[in-house]
Amino acid sequence: MIKASVVASGLTNIVSGSSTANVVTVGIFTILLMKKARLTRVKSGAIEVAAGV
């Protein structure tokens, strides 16, 4: 799951060019999925932000 969110964030960042926009659009789904995979909110958000840079 984490690998898929990193790929999705990377592809979205290529199109938008903004890490903030990336987290707002893709992060809504991927952070929730990572939380279901038992990651904490902080780790899920950090992975999403790092993937979008």
N, CA, C and O atoms as a CHARMM CRD file, in Angstrom:
* protein
*
  212
    1    1 MET  N      0.82100  -1.18800   0.00000 PROA 1      0.00000
    2    1 MET  CA     0.00000   0.00000   0.00000 PROA 1      0.00000
    3    1 MET  C      0.86300   1.24900   0.00000 PROA 1      0.00000
    4    1 MET  O      0.57600   2.20600  -0.71900 PROA 1      0.00000
    5    2 ILE  N      1.90800   1.24400   0.79400 PROA 2      0.00000
    6    2 ILE  CA     2.75900   2.42300   0.87500 PROA 2      0.00000
    7    2 ILE  C      3.45600   2.67500  -0.45900 PROA 2      0.00000
    8    2 ILE  O      3.60200   3.82100  -0.88400 PROA 2      0.00000
    9    3 LYS  N      3.87800   1.61100  -1.10700 PROA 3      0.00000
   10    3 LYS  CA     4.53800   1.76200  -2.40700 PROA 3      0.00000
   11    3 LYS  C      3.58700   2.36100  -3.43200 PROA 3      0.00000
   12    3 LYS  O      3.98700   3.19800  -4.24100 PROA 3      0.00000
   13    4 ALA  N      2.34100   1.94000  -3.40000 PROA 4      0.00000
   14    4 ALA  CA     1.35300   2.46600  -4.34800 PROA 4      0.00000
   15    4 ALA  C      1.09400   3.94200  -4.09800 PROA 4      0.00000
   16    4 ALA  O      0.92600   4.70600  -5.04800 PROA 4      0.00000
   17    5 SER  N      1.05800   4.35500  -2.84400 PROA 5      0.00000
   18    5 SER  CA     0.82300   5.76800  -2.56000 PROA 5      0.00000
   19    5 SER  C      2.01300   6.62000  -2.96100 PROA 5      0.00000
   20    5 SER  O      1.83900   7.76200  -3.38600 PROA 5      0.00000
   21    6 VAL  N      3.22500   6.07900  -2.83300 PROA 6      0.00000
   22    6 VAL  CA     4.41100   6.82200  -3.26000 PROA 6      0.00000
   23    6 VAL  C      4.40100   7.00600  -4.77300 PROA 6      0.00000
   24    6 VAL  O      4.71600   8.08800  -5.26800 PROA 6      0.00000
   25    7 VAL  N      4.04800   5.97300  -5.49700 PROA 7      0.00000
   26    7 VAL  CA     3.97800   6.07500  -6.96000 PROA 7      0.00000
   27    7 VAL  C      2.88600   7.05500  -7.38000 PROA 7      0.00000
   28    7 VAL  O      3.10400   7.89100  -8.25700 PROA 7      0.00000
   29    8 ALA  N      1.72300   6.95500  -6.76300 PROA 8      0.00000
   30    8 ALA  CA     0.62100   7.86100  -7.09900 PROA 8      0.00000
   31    8 ALA  C      0.98300   9.30300  -6.78500 PROA 8      0.00000
   32    8 ALA  O      0.65800  10.20600  -7.55600 PROA 8      0.00000
   33    9 SER  N      1.64600   9.52500  -5.67200 PROA 9      0.00000
   34    9 SER  CA     2.04600  10.88000  -5.31100 PROA 9      0.00000
   35    9 SER  C      3.08800  11.42300  -6.27400 PROA 9      0.00000
   36    9 SER  O      3.04400  12.59300  -6.65200 PROA 9      0.00000
   37   10 GLY  N      4.01200  10.58500  -6.66400 PROA 10     0.00000
   38   10 GLY  CA     5.03300  11.01000  -7.61300 PROA 10     0.00000
   39   10 GLY  C      4.44700  11.39100  -8.95400 PROA 10     0.00000
   40   10 GLY  O      4.83200  12.40000  -9.54300 PROA 10     0.00000
   41   11 LEU  N      3.51600  10.58700  -9.43700 PROA 11     0.00000
   42   11 LEU  CA     2.88400  10.88600 -10.72400 PROA 11     0.00000
   43   11 LEU  C      2.03200  12.15100 -10.66000 PROA 11     0.00000
   44   11 LEU  O      2.01500  12.94500 -11.60100 PROA 11     0.00000
   45   12 THR  N      1.33500  12.33100  -9.55800 PROA 12     0.00000
   46   12 THR  CA     0.52400  13.53300  -9.40400 PROA 12     0.00000
   47   12 THR  C      1.40100  14.77000  -9.30300 PROA 12     0.00000
   48   12 THR  O      1.05100  15.83300  -9.81600 PROA 12     0.00000
   49   13 ASN  N      2.54400  14.62800  -8.63700 PROA 13     0.00000
   50   13 ASN  CA     3.44800  15.75700  -8.50300 PROA 13     0.00000
   51   13 ASN  C      4.05900  16.14600  -9.84200 PROA 13     0.00000
   52   13 ASN  O      4.33600  17.32200 -10.07700 PROA 13     0.00000
   53   14 ILE  N      4.26900  15.18300 -10.71100 PROA 14     0.00000
   54   14 ILE  CA     4.78900  15.49300 -12.04700 PROA 14     0.00000
   55   14 ILE  C      3.79500  16.39100 -12.79200 PROA 14     0.00000
   56   14 ILE  O      4.19800  17.32300 -13.48800 PROA 14     0.00000
   57   15 VAL  N      2.52300  16.11200 -12.64500 PROA 15     0.00000
   58   15 VAL  CA     1.49600  16.88100 -13.34500 PROA 15     0.00000
   59   15 VAL  C      1.28000  18.24600 -12.69300 PROA 15     0.00000
   60   15 VAL  O      1.24700  19.26600 -13.38100 PROA 15     0.00000
   61   16 SER  N      1.13200  18.26600 -11.36700 PROA 16     0.00000
   62   16 SER  CA     0.79000  19.52200 -10.69600 PROA 16     0.00000
   63   16 SER  C      2.01400  20.37300 -10.38000 PROA 16     0.00000
   64   16 SER  O      1.95400  21.59600 -10.50200 PROA 16     0.00000
   65   17 GLY  N      3.11200  19.76000  -9.98200 PROA 17     0.00000
   66   17 GLY  CA     4.30900  20.50100  -9.62800 PROA 17     0.00000
   67   17 GLY  C      4.27000  21.10000  -8.23800 PROA 17     0.00000
   68   17 GLY  O      5.18500  21.83200  -7.86200 PROA 17     0.00000
   69   18 SER  N      3.25000  20.81400  -7.47500 PROA 18     0.00000
   70   18 SER  CA     3.10800  21.37700  -6.14000 PROA 18     0.00000
   71   18 SER  C      2.91500  20.25800  -5.13000 PROA 18     0.00000
   72   18 SER  O      1.97700  19.47000  -5.24700 PROA 18     0.00000
   73   19 SER  N      3.79800  20.18400  -4.13500 PROA 19     0.00000
   74   19 SER  CA     3.67100  19.12800  -3.13400 PROA 19     0.00000
   75   19 SER  C      2.44300  19.35000  -2.26000 PROA 19     0.00000
   76   19 SER  O      1.84000  18.38300  -1.79400 PROA 19     0.00000
   77   20 THR  N      2.06300  20.60200  -2.02800 PROA 20     0.00000
   78   20 THR  CA     0.86500  20.88400  -1.24000 PROA 20     0.00000
   79   20 THR  C     -0.38500  20.41000  -1.96100 PROA 20     0.00000
   80   20 THR  O     -1.25200  19.78100  -1.35500 PROA 20     0.00000
   81   21 ALA  N     -0.48200  20.70500  -3.24300 PROA 21     0.00000
   82   21 ALA  CA    -1.62800  20.24400  -4.02300 PROA 21     0.00000
   83   21 ALA  C     -1.66200  18.73100  -4.10700 PROA 21     0.00000
   84   21 ALA  O     -2.73200  18.12300  -4.13100 PROA 21     0.00000
   85   22 ASN  N     -0.49000  18.13200  -4.15000 PROA 22     0.00000
   86   22 ASN  CA    -0.40000  16.68200  -4.19200 PROA 22     0.00000
   87   22 ASN  C     -0.98800  16.05900  -2.92800 PROA 22     0.00000
   88   22 ASN  O     -1.76700  15.11000  -3.00900 PROA 22     0.00000
   89   23 VAL  N     -0.62000  16.58500  -1.77100 PROA 23     0.00000
   90   23 VAL  CA    -1.13100  16.04200  -0.50800 PROA 23     0.00000
   91   23 VAL  C     -2.63200  16.24600  -0.40300 PROA 23     0.00000
   92   23 VAL  O     -3.34000  15.37600   0.10500 PROA 23     0.00000
   93   24 VAL  N     -3.12300  17.37100  -0.87100 PROA 24     0.00000
   94   24 VAL  CA    -4.56000  17.64700  -0.78300 PROA 24     0.00000
   95   24 VAL  C     -5.35300  16.71700  -1.68400 PROA 24     0.00000
   96   24 VAL  O     -6.41400  16.23500  -1.28600 PROA 24     0.00000
   97   25 THR  N     -4.86500  16.45500  -2.88500 PROA 25     0.00000
   98   25 THR  CA    -5.63500  15.63400  -3.82200 PROA 25     0.00000
   99   25 THR  C     -5.45400  14.14100  -3.57300 PROA 25     0.00000
  100   25 THR  O     -6.43800  13.42700  -3.37700 PROA 25     0.00000
  101   26 VAL  N     -4.24100  13.66800  -3.57800 PROA 26     0.00000
  102   26 VAL  CA    -3.98200  12.22800  -3.44400 PROA 26     0.00000
  103   26 VAL  C     -3.97700  11.79900  -1.98400 PROA 26     0.00000
  104   26 VAL  O     -4.38000  10.68400  -1.65400 PROA 26     0.00000
  105   27 GLY  N     -3.51600  12.69600  -1.11200 PROA 27     0.00000
  106   27 GLY  CA    -3.37800  12.36000   0.29900 PROA 27     0.00000
  107   27 GLY  C     -4.67800  11.98900   0.98900 PROA 27     0.00000
  108   27 GLY  O     -4.68000  11.22600   1.95500 PROA 27     0.00000
  109   28 ILE  N     -5.76900  12.52400   0.50000 PROA 28     0.00000
  110   28 ILE  CA    -7.07000  12.20100   1.09200 PROA 28     0.00000
  111   28 ILE  C     -7.30400  10.69600   1.07800 PROA 28     0.00000
  112   28 ILE  O     -7.80200  10.12700   2.05000 PROA 28     0.00000
  113   29 PHE  N     -6.94700  10.06600  -0.01300 PROA 29     0.00000
  114   29 PHE  CA    -7.17500   8.62700  -0.14000 PROA 29     0.00000
  115   29 PHE  C     -6.03000   7.80800   0.44200 PROA 29     0.00000
  116   29 PHE  O     -6.25600   6.83900   1.16600 PROA 29     0.00000
  117   30 THR  N     -4.80600   8.20000   0.12300 PROA 30     0.00000
  118   30 THR  CA    -3.67300   7.35900   0.51300 PROA 30     0.00000
  119   30 THR  C     -3.39800   7.39800   2.01000 PROA 30     0.00000
  120   30 THR  O     -3.00500   6.38300   2.58500 PROA 30     0.00000
  121   31 ILE  N     -3.59300   8.54300   2.65000 PROA 31     0.00000
  122   31 ILE  CA    -3.36700   8.60500   4.09800 PROA 31     0.00000
  123   31 ILE  C     -4.38200   7.73500   4.82000 PROA 31     0.00000
  124   31 ILE  O     -4.03500   7.04900   5.78200 PROA 31     0.00000
  125   32 LEU  N     -5.62800   7.75400   4.37300 PROA 32     0.00000
  126   32 LEU  CA    -6.63900   6.89400   5.00200 PROA 32     0.00000
  127   32 LEU  C     -6.30500   5.41000   4.81700 PROA 32     0.00000
  128   32 LEU  O     -6.47900   4.60900   5.73600 PROA 32     0.00000
  129   33 LEU  N     -5.82600   5.05400   3.62900 PROA 33     0.00000
  130   33 LEU  CA    -5.45700   3.65900   3.39100 PROA 33     0.00000
  131   33 LEU  C     -4.25300   3.24100   4.22600 PROA 33     0.00000
  132   33 LEU  O     -4.19300   2.11100   4.71200 PROA 33     0.00000
  133   34 MET  N     -3.30600   4.13800   4.39100 PROA 34     0.00000
  134   34 MET  CA    -2.14500   3.81600   5.22500 PROA 34     0.00000
  135   34 MET  C     -2.53800   3.69900   6.69200 PROA 34     0.00000
  136   34 MET  O     -1.97100   2.89000   7.42600 PROA 34     0.00000
  137   35 LYS  N     -3.51200   4.51000   7.12300 PROA 35     0.00000
  138   35 LYS  CA    -3.99700   4.38900   8.50300 PROA 35     0.00000
  139   35 LYS  C     -4.69300   3.04900   8.71400 PROA 35     0.00000
  140   35 LYS  O     -4.59600   2.45800   9.79000 PROA 35     0.00000
  141   36 LYS  N     -5.39000   2.57200   7.69300 PROA 36     0.00000
  142   36 LYS  CA    -6.01300   1.25200   7.79400 PROA 36     0.00000
  143   36 LYS  C     -4.97000   0.14200   7.85000 PROA 36     0.00000
  144   36 LYS  O     -5.23200  -0.93800   8.37900 PROA 36     0.00000
  145   37 ALA  N     -3.78200   0.41400   7.30100 PROA 37     0.00000
  146   37 ALA  CA    -2.68000  -0.54300   7.34400 PROA 37     0.00000
  147   37 ALA  C     -1.89300  -0.40300   8.64900 PROA 37     0.00000
  148   37 ALA  O     -0.78300  -0.92400   8.76800 PROA 37     0.00000
  149   38 ARG  N     -2.46800   0.29800   9.62400 PROA 38     0.00000
  150   38 ARG  CA    -1.94200   0.44700  10.97500 PROA 38     0.00000
  151   38 ARG  C     -0.71800   1.34100  11.09700 PROA 38     0.00000
  152   38 ARG  O      0.08500   1.16300  12.01200 PROA 38     0.00000
  153   39 LEU  N     -0.56400   2.29500  10.19500 PROA 39     0.00000
  154   39 LEU  CA     0.44800   3.32200  10.36800 PROA 39     0.00000
  155   39 LEU  C     -0.18800   4.47800  11.13400 PROA 39     0.00000
  156   39 LEU  O     -1.39900   4.68400  11.05500 PROA 39     0.00000
  157   40 THR  N      0.61100   5.22100  11.86400 PROA 40     0.00000
  158   40 THR  CA     0.07200   6.35300  12.60100 PROA 40     0.00000
  159   40 THR  C     -0.23300   7.49900  11.63900 PROA 40     0.00000
  160   40 THR  O      0.20100   7.49700  10.48600 PROA 40     0.00000
  161   41 ARG  N     -0.98400   8.47000  12.13800 PROA 41     0.00000
  162   41 ARG  CA    -1.31400   9.63400  11.31200 PROA 41     0.00000
  163   41 ARG  C     -0.05700  10.39400  10.91700 PROA 41     0.00000
  164   41 ARG  O      0.06900  10.86500   9.78600 PROA 41     0.00000
  165   42 VAL  N      0.86500  10.50700  11.85700 PROA 42     0.00000
  166   42 VAL  CA     2.08700  11.26500  11.59500 PROA 42     0.00000
  167   42 VAL  C      2.93300  10.57800  10.52600 PROA 42     0.00000
  168   42 VAL  O      3.42500  11.23200   9.60600 PROA 42     0.00000
  169   43 LYS  N      3.10300   9.26300  10.64500 PROA 43     0.00000
  170   43 LYS  CA     3.89500   8.53100   9.65200 PROA 43     0.00000
  171   43 LYS  C      3.22600   8.55500   8.28600 PROA 43     0.00000
  172   43 LYS  O      3.90200   8.69800   7.26700 PROA 43     0.00000
  173   44 SER  N      1.91100   8.41700   8.25500 PROA 44     0.00000
  174   44 SER  CA     1.19300   8.45700   6.97700 PROA 44     0.00000
  175   44 SER  C      1.35400   9.80200   6.29900 PROA 44     0.00000
  176   44 SER  O      1.60100   9.87200   5.09500 PROA 44     0.00000
  177   45 GLY  N      1.21500  10.86400   7.06500 PROA 45     0.00000
  178   45 GLY  CA     1.38700  12.19700   6.49900 PROA 45     0.00000
  179   45 GLY  C      2.80900  12.45700   6.05200 PROA 45     0.00000
  180   45 GLY  O      3.03500  13.08400   5.01700 PROA 45     0.00000
  181   46 ALA  N      3.77300  11.97700   6.83000 PROA 46     0.00000
  182   46 ALA  CA     5.17200  12.17600   6.46400 PROA 46     0.00000
  183   46 ALA  C      5.52700  11.43500   5.19000 PROA 46     0.00000
  184   46 ALA  O      6.25700  11.96200   4.35000 PROA 46     0.00000
  185   47 ILE  N      5.02800  10.23900   5.03600 PROA 47     0.00000
  186   47 ILE  CA     5.28900   9.46800   3.81100 PROA 47     0.00000
  187   47 ILE  C      4.67400  10.16700   2.61200 PROA 47     0.00000
  188   47 ILE  O      5.28700  10.23500   1.54600 PROA 47     0.00000
  189   48 GLU  N      3.47500  10.68200   2.77900 PROA 48     0.00000
  190   48 GLU  CA     2.79400  11.37100   1.68300 PROA 48     0.00000
  191   48 GLU  C      3.52700  12.63600   1.26200 PROA 48     0.00000
  192   48 GLU  O      3.68200  12.90400   0.07000 PROA 48     0.00000
  193   49 VAL  N      3.97500  13.40800   2.23700 PROA 49     0.00000
  194   49 VAL  CA     4.69300  14.64400   1.92000 PROA 49     0.00000
  195   49 VAL  C      6.03000  14.32600   1.26600 PROA 49     0.00000
  196   49 VAL  O      6.40300  14.96900   0.28500 PROA 49     0.00000
  197   50 ALA  N      6.75800  13.34400   1.79300 PROA 50     0.00000
  198   50 ALA  CA     8.04900  12.98500   1.22600 PROA 50     0.00000
  199   50 ALA  C      7.89200  12.43900  -0.19700 PROA 50     0.00000
  200   50 ALA  O      8.75400  12.67000  -1.04500 PROA 50     0.00000
  201   51 ALA  N      6.81900  11.73100  -0.45800 PROA 51     0.00000
  202   51 ALA  CA     6.60300  11.17800  -1.79100 PROA 51     0.00000
  203   51 ALA  C      6.25700  12.27000  -2.79600 PROA 51     0.00000
  204   51 ALA  O      6.50600  12.11700  -3.99200 PROA 51     0.00000
  205   52 GLY  N      5.68400  13.36800  -2.31600 PROA 52     0.00000
  206   52 GLY  CA     5.27000  14.41800  -3.22300 PROA 52     0.00000
  207   52 GLY  C      6.32800  15.45900  -3.51100 PROA 52     0.00000
  208   52 GLY  O      6.09700  16.37800  -4.29700 PROA 52     0.00000
  209   53 VAL  N      7.47700  15.33200  -2.89100 PROA 53     0.00000
  210   53 VAL  CA     8.53400  16.34600  -3.09400 PROA 53     0.00000
  211   53 VAL  C      9.35800  16.01900  -4.30500 PROA 53     0.00000
  212   53 VAL  O     10.29000  16.75400  -4.63400 PROA 53     0.00000
